[in-house]
XYZ file of C-alpha atoms in Angstrom:
472
model
C -9.770 13.764 31.811
C -6.574 13.974 29.562
C -6.979 13.363 26.142
C -6.815 9.583 25.013
C -4.548 10.482 21.986
C -1.731 12.318 23.528
C 1.347 13.790 22.573
C 3.080 10.684 24.001
C 0.261 8.392 22.925
C 2.073 4.787 22.561
C 5.672 5.751 23.530
C 6.176 4.268 27.077
C 9.913 5.300 27.874
C 11.764 8.645 28.047
C 14.031 7.111 25.196
C 11.179 6.685 23.113
C 9.720 10.128 23.500
C 12.809 11.957 22.644
C 13.156 9.452 19.258
C 9.705 10.488 18.620
C 9.399 13.780 19.379
C 13.038 14.865 18.548
C 13.556 12.986 15.186
C 10.584 11.047 13.655
C 7.337 13.213 14.361
C 8.362 16.162 11.482
C 9.831 13.885 8.857
C 7.924 14.240 5.552
C 6.109 11.563 4.185
C 7.223 9.375 1.269
C 3.842 7.311 0.515
C 5.351 5.116 -2.278
C 2.354 2.717 -2.260
C -1.314 3.517 -1.988
C -4.417 3.438 -3.486
C -5.336 6.989 -3.526
C -7.560 8.366 -6.669
C -5.579 10.440 -9.309
C -8.533 11.882 -10.312
C -9.709 13.116 -7.061
C -5.999 14.955 -6.592
C -6.475 16.130 -10.056
C -9.712 17.920 -9.413
C -8.912 18.346 -5.705
C -12.224 16.854 -4.312
C -13.575 18.406 -1.472
C -15.744 15.807 0.603
C -19.836 16.485 1.019
C -19.391 14.910 4.563
C -17.160 12.649 6.784
C -18.697 9.793 5.586
C -17.391 10.049 1.736
C -14.058 10.784 3.325
C -13.832 8.345 5.658
C -16.134 5.120 4.983
C -16.126 5.389 1.213
C -14.265 2.312 -0.092
C -12.495 1.410 3.531
C -13.388 -2.456 3.717
C -11.044 -2.213 7.236
C -14.194 -0.513 8.548
C -16.555 -2.308 6.582
C -15.557 -5.643 8.259
C -15.943 -4.493 11.477
C -18.962 -2.911 10.886
C -20.300 -6.491 9.678
C -18.605 -8.069 12.764
C -20.653 -6.191 14.995
C -23.722 -7.087 13.090
C -24.499 -4.030 10.942
C -26.646 -4.362 7.641
C -25.167 -4.054 4.552
C -27.596 -1.240 3.952
C -25.178 1.065 6.536
C -22.042 -0.319 4.888
C -21.916 -0.480 0.866
C -25.597 0.035 0.804
C -28.281 2.956 0.182
C -28.344 4.396 3.427
C -28.369 7.619 4.045
C -24.650 8.995 4.975
C -25.861 10.078 8.510
C -27.073 6.856 8.967
C -23.914 4.939 7.915
C -21.914 7.451 10.031
C -23.933 6.520 13.224
C -23.754 2.946 12.352
C -19.954 3.206 12.398
C -19.613 5.339 15.215
C -21.699 2.859 17.136
C -19.151 0.542 16.192
C -15.861 1.875 16.876
C -16.135 0.988 20.978
C -16.047 -2.632 20.248
C -12.707 -2.301 18.014
C -10.642 -1.785 20.977
C -7.496 -3.860 20.759
C -8.042 -3.216 17.046
C -5.725 -0.774 15.219
C -8.902 0.746 13.775
C -9.893 2.126 17.288
C -6.245 4.054 17.224
C -6.558 5.187 13.982
C -10.179 6.276 14.315
C -9.021 8.994 17.328
C -5.965 9.873 15.639
C -7.528 10.957 12.513
C -9.920 12.734 14.208
C -7.723 14.940 16.244
C -5.230 15.365 13.667
C -7.568 16.413 11.129
C -10.259 17.997 13.073
C -9.085 18.904 16.451
C -11.730 16.379 18.251
C -10.707 14.447 21.239
C -13.388 13.165 22.347
C -14.248 9.354 22.029
C -16.129 8.358 19.051
C -19.052 6.180 20.448
C -23.104 6.191 20.428
C -23.390 9.306 22.451
C -21.123 11.480 20.479
C -21.414 10.578 17.009
C -23.941 13.712 16.056
C -22.105 16.343 17.726
C -18.755 14.814 15.468
C -20.794 14.604 12.541
C -21.873 17.860 12.519
C -18.316 19.366 13.242
C -16.451 17.219 10.955
C -18.658 18.722 7.920
C -18.571 21.902 8.969
C -14.701 21.978 8.510
C -14.814 20.140 5.540
C -16.676 22.552 3.461
C -13.843 25.052 4.138
C -11.252 25.242 1.317
C -8.181 24.184 3.630
C -10.210 20.628 3.683
C -9.736 20.066 -0.181
C -7.508 16.672 -1.022
C -4.791 18.584 -1.964
C -4.648 20.589 1.183
C -4.839 17.173 3.273
C -1.985 16.199 1.582
C 0.142 19.404 1.604
C -0.816 19.309 5.722
C 0.159 15.847 6.154
C 3.670 16.831 4.597
C 3.691 14.295 1.907
C 6.788 14.617 -0.627
C 5.832 11.701 -2.873
C 2.724 9.696 -3.657
C 2.966 6.602 -5.564
C -0.360 5.690 -7.164
C -1.253 2.615 -8.248
C -2.424 2.248 -12.038
C -3.576 -0.331 -14.749
C -1.194 -0.837 -17.726
C -3.796 0.191 -19.936
C -4.445 3.655 -17.972
C -3.902 6.915 -19.616
C -2.774 8.898 -16.927
C -4.176 11.973 -17.904
C -4.916 12.958 -14.419
C -1.156 12.257 -13.334
C -0.343 14.620 -16.478
C -2.712 17.504 -14.843
C -1.520 16.900 -11.545
C 1.947 17.765 -12.752
C 1.166 21.048 -14.248
C -0.454 22.166 -10.989
C 1.214 25.613 -9.919
C 0.391 25.478 -6.270
C 1.180 21.869 -5.311
C 4.485 20.746 -4.662
C 3.772 17.189 -3.796
C 5.050 14.691 -6.557
C 2.133 12.137 -7.471
C 3.489 9.476 -9.972
C 1.789 6.432 -11.523
C 3.153 2.516 -10.379
C 2.595 0.228 -12.508
C 0.159 -2.586 -11.650
C 0.318 -5.624 -14.432
C -1.857 -8.143 -12.358
C -4.712 -8.902 -14.698
C -2.091 -9.432 -17.519
C -0.323 -12.217 -15.577
C -3.693 -13.918 -14.248
C -4.219 -15.850 -17.219
C -6.315 -18.411 -15.431
C -9.127 -15.522 -14.342
C -12.191 -14.049 -16.168
C -10.343 -10.626 -15.731
C -7.451 -11.849 -18.449
C -9.213 -11.705 -22.118
C -11.032 -8.320 -21.116
C -7.289 -6.858 -20.147
C -5.961 -8.316 -23.482
C -8.691 -6.897 -25.160
C -8.400 -3.509 -23.642
C -4.521 -3.763 -24.096
C -5.239 -4.303 -27.965
C -7.144 -1.126 -28.169
C -4.608 0.986 -26.229
C -1.645 -0.584 -28.532
C -4.117 -0.178 -31.911
C -3.219 -3.493 -33.140
C -4.266 -7.244 -32.404
C -1.935 -9.603 -29.927
C -2.191 -12.318 -31.602
C 1.008 -13.954 -30.713
C 2.991 -14.164 -26.990
C 5.630 -12.265 -28.744
C 3.396 -9.847 -29.393
C 1.523 -9.491 -26.263
C 4.692 -9.088 -24.219
C 6.031 -6.299 -26.708
C 2.957 -4.421 -25.607
C 3.414 -4.636 -22.032
C 6.811 -3.507 -22.492
C 5.437 -0.738 -24.321
C 3.372 0.281 -21.319
C 6.568 0.110 -19.092
C 7.843 2.440 -21.806
C 4.942 5.142 -21.553
C 4.493 4.949 -18.212
C 7.972 5.652 -17.425
C 7.794 8.747 -19.798
C 4.915 9.808 -17.301
C 7.086 9.449 -14.405
C 6.482 6.127 -12.899
C 9.584 4.470 -11.376
C 7.451 1.735 -9.646
C 5.994 -1.613 -10.752
C 3.371 -3.439 -8.160
C 2.506 -7.074 -8.292
C 0.021 -8.301 -6.364
C 0.401 -12.071 -6.080
C -1.666 -14.921 -4.296
C 1.466 -17.080 -4.373
C 4.936 -16.216 -5.664
C 5.294 -18.269 -8.894
C 7.962 -20.333 -10.435
C 8.341 -22.730 -13.219
C 11.215 -23.457 -15.751
C 9.917 -22.491 -19.285
C 11.255 -22.831 -22.793
C 10.464 -20.018 -24.827
C 8.823 -22.072 -27.646
C 5.748 -23.083 -24.809
C 4.836 -19.686 -24.301
C 2.473 -18.876 -27.387
C 0.458 -22.059 -26.886
C 0.004 -21.297 -23.450
C -1.011 -17.714 -24.113
C -3.454 -18.925 -27.104
C -5.218 -20.765 -24.521
C -5.509 -18.180 -22.462
C -6.608 -15.566 -25.081
C -9.275 -17.677 -25.799
C -10.623 -17.794 -22.683
C -9.616 -21.500 -21.849
C -8.182 -22.612 -18.555
C -4.338 -23.832 -18.399
C -3.007 -26.067 -15.784
C -1.303 -24.564 -12.859
C 1.912 -25.917 -14.306
C 1.505 -23.682 -17.464
C -0.035 -20.972 -15.417
C 3.122 -20.480 -13.608
C 5.342 -20.855 -16.771
C 3.286 -17.861 -18.053
C 3.508 -15.904 -14.955
C 7.300 -16.614 -14.458
C 8.221 -15.524 -18.140
C 6.138 -12.431 -18.071
C 8.012 -11.247 -14.416
C 11.455 -11.899 -15.970
C 10.472 -10.205 -18.896
C 9.213 -7.043 -17.133
C 11.964 -7.284 -14.261
C 14.475 -7.022 -17.080
C 12.551 -3.793 -18.330
C 12.534 -2.293 -14.800
C 16.084 -2.943 -14.108
C 17.366 -1.321 -17.630
C 15.216 1.666 -16.133
C 16.082 2.033 -12.588
C 12.655 1.131 -11.463
C 11.786 -0.664 -7.852
C 10.070 -3.582 -8.229
C 7.199 -5.024 -5.208
C 5.620 -8.079 -4.982
C 2.754 -8.583 -2.696
C 1.697 -11.764 -1.901
C -0.214 -14.049 0.485
C -3.641 -12.836 0.405
C -6.621 -15.246 -0.469
C -9.079 -12.813 -2.081
C -13.049 -12.639 -2.648
C -13.896 -15.833 -0.623
C -17.494 -14.805 -0.160
C -19.177 -15.800 -3.139
C -22.548 -14.310 -2.612
C -21.109 -10.849 -1.645
C -18.363 -11.069 -4.544
C -21.564 -11.542 -6.992
C -23.247 -8.420 -5.275
C -20.216 -5.968 -4.470
C -17.394 -7.150 -6.543
C -14.009 -7.285 -5.636
C -12.001 -5.286 -2.641
C -15.176 -4.980 -0.337
C -13.722 -6.656 2.345
C -13.791 -10.685 2.100
C -10.029 -11.041 1.634
C -7.816 -12.960 4.166
C -4.598 -14.284 5.211
C -3.470 -17.319 2.838
C -1.976 -20.621 3.999
C -0.321 -21.014 0.825
C 1.950 -23.698 0.390
C 5.757 -23.662 -0.581
C 7.093 -20.175 -0.153
C 10.665 -20.457 0.221
C 11.618 -22.296 -2.669
C 9.819 -20.840 -5.883
C 10.872 -17.072 -4.088
C 14.659 -18.120 -4.094
C 14.060 -19.776 -7.357
C 12.372 -16.601 -8.709
C 14.786 -13.738 -7.484
C 17.484 -16.391 -8.838
C 16.369 -16.188 -12.251
C 16.208 -12.543 -12.444
C 19.880 -12.505 -10.657
C 21.367 -14.856 -13.240
C 19.880 -12.613 -15.935
C 21.410 -9.233 -14.327
C 17.755 -8.588 -14.091
C 17.061 -8.138 -10.886
C 15.707 -4.280 -10.178
C 15.595 -2.883 -6.328
C 12.948 -5.237 -5.082
C 10.162 -5.144 -2.081
C 8.871 -8.146 -0.905
C 5.459 -7.936 0.920
C 4.372 -10.870 3.264
C 1.223 -11.239 4.385
C 1.560 -14.257 6.687
C 3.554 -13.501 9.541
C 4.306 -17.024 9.436
C 6.650 -16.589 6.746
C 8.375 -13.513 8.067
C 11.913 -14.841 9.000
C 11.496 -16.968 5.342
C 11.156 -13.066 3.850
C 14.001 -12.241 6.068
C 16.738 -14.832 5.093
C 15.699 -14.827 1.135
C 16.013 -11.185 0.576
C 19.704 -11.454 2.168
C 20.740 -14.251 -0.467
C 20.440 -11.491 -3.457
C 21.410 -8.245 -1.730
C 24.868 -8.620 -3.670
C 25.220 -5.767 -6.300
C 27.672 -3.703 -8.156
C 26.221 -0.121 -7.798
C 26.244 -0.151 -4.061
C 22.429 -0.090 -3.269
C 22.333 -0.353 0.367
C 18.989 -2.449 0.702
C 18.789 -3.659 -2.777
C 16.170 -6.179 -1.617
C 13.663 -4.893 1.021
C 11.801 -6.473 3.171
C 8.262 -4.825 2.528
C 6.700 -2.960 5.880
C 3.663 -4.988 7.561
C 0.858 -4.819 5.049
C -2.845 -4.801 5.364
C -3.791 -7.416 8.183
C -0.280 -6.472 9.596
C -0.460 -3.060 9.554
C -1.260 -2.751 13.235
C 1.116 -2.679 16.129
C 2.089 -6.687 16.607
C 2.114 -6.626 12.880
C 4.574 -3.988 12.641
C 6.591 -5.008 15.683
C 6.850 -8.623 14.157
C 7.903 -7.441 10.757
C 10.651 -4.548 12.322
C 12.308 -7.371 14.648
C 11.949 -9.998 11.920
C 13.862 -7.559 9.490
C 16.546 -6.667 12.190
C 17.032 -10.304 13.054
C 17.853 -11.662 9.832
C 19.163 -8.274 7.885
C 19.876 -4.589 8.579
C 17.010 -2.589 9.813
C 18.871 0.521 9.424
C 18.106 0.522 5.758
C 14.545 -0.261 5.690
C 12.343 1.981 3.676
C 9.899 2.489 6.047
C 6.176 3.038 6.052
C 3.625 3.176 3.479
C -0.440 3.976 3.618
C -1.956 1.298 1.235
C -4.748 3.099 1.649
C -7.758 5.117 -0.275
C -8.093 7.268 2.293
C -6.712 10.881 2.323
C -6.419 11.159 5.886
C -4.833 7.653 6.525
C -1.266 9.870 6.737
C -1.643 9.237 10.493
C -0.900 5.412 9.797
C 2.726 6.756 9.567
C 2.477 8.732 12.792
C 0.960 5.261 13.817
C 4.383 3.335 12.701
C 6.642 6.367 13.956
C 5.264 5.685 17.598
C 5.453 2.003 17.382
C 9.480 2.260 15.927
C 10.549 4.772 18.466
C 8.710 2.665 21.135
C 10.783 -0.322 19.679
C 13.933 1.299 19.646
C 13.438 3.305 22.879
C 12.893 -0.072 24.587
C 16.347 -1.610 22.956
C 17.968 1.725 24.145
C 16.228 1.237 28.094
C 17.366 -2.465 28.104
C 20.948 -2.080 27.200
C 20.970 -3.799 23.785
C 21.884 -0.740 21.852
C 23.604 2.172 22.878
C 22.186 5.223 23.474
C 24.391 7.498 21.079
C 22.255 10.194 19.949
C 24.013 10.276 16.344
C 23.270 6.428 15.742
C 19.753 7.057 16.913
C 19.253 10.002 14.990
C 20.488 8.417 11.707
C 18.020 5.213 12.602
C 15.009 6.773 12.899
C 15.130 9.646 10.403
C 16.463 7.224 7.814
C 13.676 4.605 8.150
C 10.895 7.421 8.565
C 12.239 8.840 5.396
C 15.649 9.101 4.278
C 16.135 5.654 3.200
C 12.951 5.863 0.644
C 14.246 9.084 -0.677
C 17.579 7.429 -1.256
C 16.346 3.941 -2.691
C 13.710 5.122 -5.370
C 14.855 7.090 -8.571
C 12.906 9.760 -8.003
C 14.070 13.337 -7.447
C 12.485 14.646 -4.459
C 13.222 18.611 -3.294
């Protein structure tokens, strides 16, 4: 019986096979957005077992295990790591049709040389073999990254972070990968959430001053932008449940801030004024510094109150939002930035695929620029619930329909796992199969130079050219 994950997996035409093996397969990885731990990289963590590497913090797997009826003890609880792995292994056969089934077996093959299917009969043998390999020096975090052919990693970092692990990584003599922070100020925008007051208090400690007024507060945030820039940061990220926009008067902002600083709820209109004002101020700084700004929107988070109280955020209880108006606030926000000459390179990620064409057409409204930046405003890759085969195809085709797929900056991992770089392989196989289908159907020419540029640029070159980060 041949391996399930074979060299032509998901490549359904001769053209797709050629595109993948000739152009895509060996391109480096530019992972400009992920949630990997800088501490783990700096300390070159070695994992004690495959459960630590594979199931620690992976809410994709946690959701599948819960759906399979696995008790929480074996997911986020205090069960033995071997018991947790067994529970995951028994879940895997039931993930058929889900990207998890593919990711699982690609990772087993790529990193452990295991071609057997993971299930209730094979799990113990696979557990033993994976754990034996994990004891070797070439299975440390940094070695896994180098083996994956990664050139750049963009982590996700709080504005108040001192970034000392990034500094340690930058001084490593034998680690050629750039690991740079990304500025993620979500807590500083969410004035109606319980995290706002603690964020302000932490920012005061970092700034070593009282942030008594809105002017003090925004100045402190902008100081942190400059601090991050000095530490190599060139990318920001904003996770928004909905795209905010409201016209505001500068004189209103201090009153809104004062209420939020005291833990008082403000109206939705005032919340949107506050968020709009901060985004405009930050975007101006990003533009001046040559940063790219990411905007992720469309998630409804922490929906299971009982489990949120028990486990906190990011535990697998988020889903796609059916948020209301998108087109008007998104266009208005981008327009407000453009009017002020403060619209940086921007990547917009949409979690609800209903809005794919909306995003595809919106970004085209703001591509004008004097600097000649190709694809200045990007429709971000299939994100979170959309980094699946159907989700990626929907995003790729919507972008191709409404804009220029050729300038797309490509895939990211958006993951906490050090072997999730297989998602780039998954994406590249899907991309090559899609383009191969267009060629086979006679919709685009079978022109080797054209196809090579298209595939290699999307896989790596576009990201390398888009972000203002020097890469060898």
